[in-house]
């Protein structure tokens, strides 16, 4: 191998180290005994996990986060699927505007979504409720779900539906026994990815949550105090959860494009 | 297909319209309206006055925040593009398809993992007495103050945007017709000429889109400037949070938010126009 090729691979490796360093740091220091983390490391301990998870409010936050992630992911996936199917199946006037409306939310900075949601949900009497957070996270997750479902539908032969209709199946029946089974991997993958989005989102949740805190909101509030290695412990659990969800989602995407 | 009216298509089309109308357009429209409202006795009252706009636009700290945010986001977009390019180039041309697929696979993961915890990890790593300064200390360097400076904020922005920028660049570079590159070589173009006259122009759209995403994400981010950049001077997003959380001045926060959206869309449209324009 030439020198330049070796250097370019080292460069890629360095970039990956930079990207994954914070994640690794969090994991390593969550098991480290020193309160103020530095090298050389102290000794191995599970102390921070024990302290963090002996607090009832941590468990409550995890429960809130799970409820929100599950509901927001279900809603996002449904909304994403119906929109992706509309885009796949139909052409109509103002379709560009329709798609822009569907895909725009991720371009709006989260702080702004937070402010707008705070004011709007307040008017609807939903501020400070988990429902408010679920609504906000669904708005943010649906575009991702739509993109995933749309990619899957792209792989479906459009004649498949027409064939089912010609054989006498109603559109509803065709949807239930042809389109949805074909899209199942995408639906699961969209569910996992939007659950990960919701599980990690803290800005909008922080604006609208009130007393019903989710895990990231709790981390945010601990962060405003002092250095506290409990964050590493909680953070490691959060990382594991979202990494599992994202990897699961991607494996489903990769497997389905192989078949 | 069918001539008689069928309810079927609308069942799939309408949910998005209702949902986005209620929970996306609605909140944003209210925010725009709110910027003309007044706060009296800690309560907002509907009105149509320009007082909030006058107040914000005439303040020095607003414009300080405006320019520092624009400057930092532009710098982040430029840096991310430059840092990502050699890596994307390697992933696109120098490795097998399998390696590239796995690389992209692993780059997607951090994008969906807690940015907040990653920022906290950088806070630990970059601290005056933290691991990085300790290692540099063994080499007889430092300690350097990285936390609560522009450098700290930039490290945070890179953590946020680099994976996405590398992915977008890699895809656009990998999509270039290899014959084009070989033709350039056969015609005697140097490696440098091939890069600047063939490869970069062909991948222009992906490179610009990557930079635009880096800009959008850094521009709206509040974690890096706050926890790693020391929040002095505040960026636009920090200004929104301060105005909303401490003063109950939602209408003034709405003014800042609208200015952010206008700026973002202007930059995005200009950049996308540059990406697709003059490309016949």
Coordinates of C-alpha atoms in Angstrom, one line a residue, chain A residues 42-203:
Chain A
X42 CA -9.2 5.7 39.6
X43 CA -10.5 2.2 40.3
X44 CA -13.5 0.4 38.9
X45 CA -16.8 1.0 40.6
X46 CA -20.5 0.7 40.1
X47 CA -21.1 3.4 42.7
X48 CA -22.5 6.0 40.3
X49 CA -25.0 3.6 38.9
X50 CA -26.1 2.6 42.4
X51 CA -26.4 6.3 43.5
X52 CA -28.3 7.3 40.4
X53 CA -30.7 4.4 40.3
X54 CA -31.5 4.5 44.0
X55 CA -33.3 7.8 43.3
X56 CA -37.0 7.4 42.6
X57 CA -37.0 10.4 40.4
X58 CA -34.6 8.7 38.0
X59 CA -36.9 5.8 37.7
X60 CA -39.8 8.1 37.2
X61 CA -38.0 9.9 34.5
X62 CA -37.2 6.7 32.7
X63 CA -40.8 5.6 32.9
X64 CA -41.9 9.0 31.5
X65 CA -39.3 8.7 28.7
X66 CA -40.4 5.2 27.8
X67 CA -44.1 6.2 27.7
X68 CA -43.3 9.2 25.5
X69 CA -41.0 7.4 23.2
X70 CA -43.4 4.5 22.7
X71 CA -46.4 6.8 22.0
X72 CA -44.5 9.3 19.8
X73 CA -42.9 6.5 17.8
X74 CA -46.2 4.8 17.2
X75 CA -47.8 8.0 16.1
X76 CA -44.8 9.1 14.0
X77 CA -44.7 5.7 12.2
X78 CA -48.4 5.7 11.4
X79 CA -48.3 9.3 10.2
X80 CA -45.1 8.7 8.2
X81 CA -46.5 5.6 6.6
X82 CA -49.8 7.1 5.4
X83 CA -47.9 10.1 4.0
X84 CA -45.3 8.0 2.3
X85 CA -48.0 5.9 0.8
X86 CA -49.8 9.0 -0.5
X87 CA -46.6 10.2 -2.1
X88 CA -45.9 6.7 -3.6
X89 CA -49.4 6.1 -4.9
X90 CA -51.0 9.5 -5.9
X91 CA -50.2 12.6 -7.8
X92 CA -52.3 15.7 -7.1
X93 CA -52.2 19.4 -7.2
X94 CA -49.9 21.1 -4.7
X95 CA -48.2 17.8 -4.1
X96 CA -44.8 19.7 -3.8
X97 CA -46.3 21.9 -1.1
X98 CA -47.8 18.8 0.6
X99 CA -44.4 17.1 0.7
X100 CA -42.7 20.2 1.9
X101 CA -45.1 20.4 4.8
X102 CA -44.4 16.8 5.6
X103 CA -40.6 17.2 5.5
X104 CA -40.1 20.7 6.9
X105 CA -40.1 20.1 10.7
X106 CA -36.4 19.0 11.0
X107 CA -35.2 22.2 9.5
X108 CA -36.8 24.3 12.3
X109 CA -34.3 24.8 15.2
X110 CA -35.5 22.9 18.2
X111 CA -35.4 25.9 20.5
X112 CA -37.9 27.6 18.2
X113 CA -40.1 24.5 18.1
X114 CA -39.9 24.5 21.9
X115 CA -41.0 28.1 22.2
X116 CA -43.8 27.7 19.6
X117 CA -45.0 24.4 21.2
X118 CA -44.9 26.0 24.7
X119 CA -47.2 28.8 23.7
X120 CA -49.5 26.6 21.5
X121 CA -49.9 23.7 24.0
X122 CA -50.5 26.2 26.7
X123 CA -53.5 27.5 24.8
X124 CA -54.8 24.0 24.3
X125 CA -54.3 23.3 28.1
X126 CA -51.7 20.6 27.4
X127 CA -48.5 22.3 28.6
X128 CA -46.7 20.4 31.4
X129 CA -48.3 17.1 30.3
X130 CA -46.7 14.0 28.8
X131 CA -49.3 14.3 25.9
X132 CA -47.7 17.6 25.1
X133 CA -44.3 16.1 24.8
X134 CA -45.7 13.2 22.8
X135 CA -47.3 15.6 20.3
X136 CA -44.1 17.6 19.9
X137 CA -42.0 14.5 19.4
X138 CA -44.4 13.1 16.8
X139 CA -44.0 16.3 14.8
X140 CA -40.3 15.8 14.9
X141 CA -40.2 12.1 14.2
X142 CA -42.8 11.7 11.5
X143 CA -40.5 13.1 8.7
X144 CA -37.9 10.4 9.5
X145 CA -40.5 7.7 9.6
X146 CA -41.9 8.9 6.2
X147 CA -38.4 8.8 4.6
X148 CA -37.9 5.2 5.7
X149 CA -41.3 4.0 4.6
X150 CA -40.9 5.9 1.3
X151 CA -37.6 4.1 0.6
X152 CA -39.2 0.8 1.2
X153 CA -42.3 1.5 -1.0
X154 CA -39.9 2.5 -3.7
X155 CA -38.8 -1.1 -3.8
X156 CA -42.3 -2.4 -4.3
X157 CA -43.5 -3.1 -7.9
X158 CA -46.4 -0.7 -8.4
X159 CA -48.0 -3.4 -10.5
X160 CA -48.3 -5.6 -7.4
X161 CA -51.2 -3.5 -6.1
X162 CA -52.9 -3.3 -9.5
X163 CA -52.6 -7.1 -9.8
X164 CA -54.4 -7.6 -6.4
X165 CA -57.2 -5.2 -7.5
X166 CA -57.6 -7.1 -10.8
X167 CA -58.0 -10.3 -8.9
X168 CA -60.9 -8.7 -7.1
X169 CA -59.4 -7.4 -3.9
X170 CA -60.7 -4.1 -2.6
X171 CA -58.1 -1.3 -2.0
X172 CA -58.5 -1.9 1.7
X173 CA -57.9 -5.6 1.4
X174 CA -54.9 -4.9 -0.9
X175 CA -53.5 -2.5 1.7
X176 CA -53.9 -5.0 4.5
X177 CA -52.5 -8.1 2.7
X178 CA -50.0 -6.7 0.2
X179 CA -48.7 -3.2 1.0
X180 CA -48.5 -3.4 4.8
X181 CA -46.8 -6.9 4.9
X182 CA -44.3 -5.6 2.3
X183 CA -43.6 -2.5 4.4
X184 CA -43.4 -4.3 7.8
X185 CA -39.5 -4.1 8.1
X186 CA -39.7 -0.4 7.3
X187 CA -42.5 0.2 9.9
X188 CA -40.4 -1.5 12.6
X189 CA -37.3 0.3 11.6
X190 CA -39.2 3.7 11.5
X191 CA -40.6 2.8 15.0
X192 CA -37.1 2.2 16.4
X193 CA -35.6 5.3 14.9
X194 CA -38.3 7.7 16.0
X195 CA -38.3 6.1 19.4
X196 CA -34.6 6.9 19.6
X197 CA -35.2 10.5 18.4
X198 CA -37.8 10.9 21.1
X199 CA -35.8 9.2 23.8
X200 CA -32.9 11.7 23.3
X201 CA -34.8 14.9 22.6
X202 CA -34.5 17.4 25.4
X203 CA -35.0 20.9 24.2

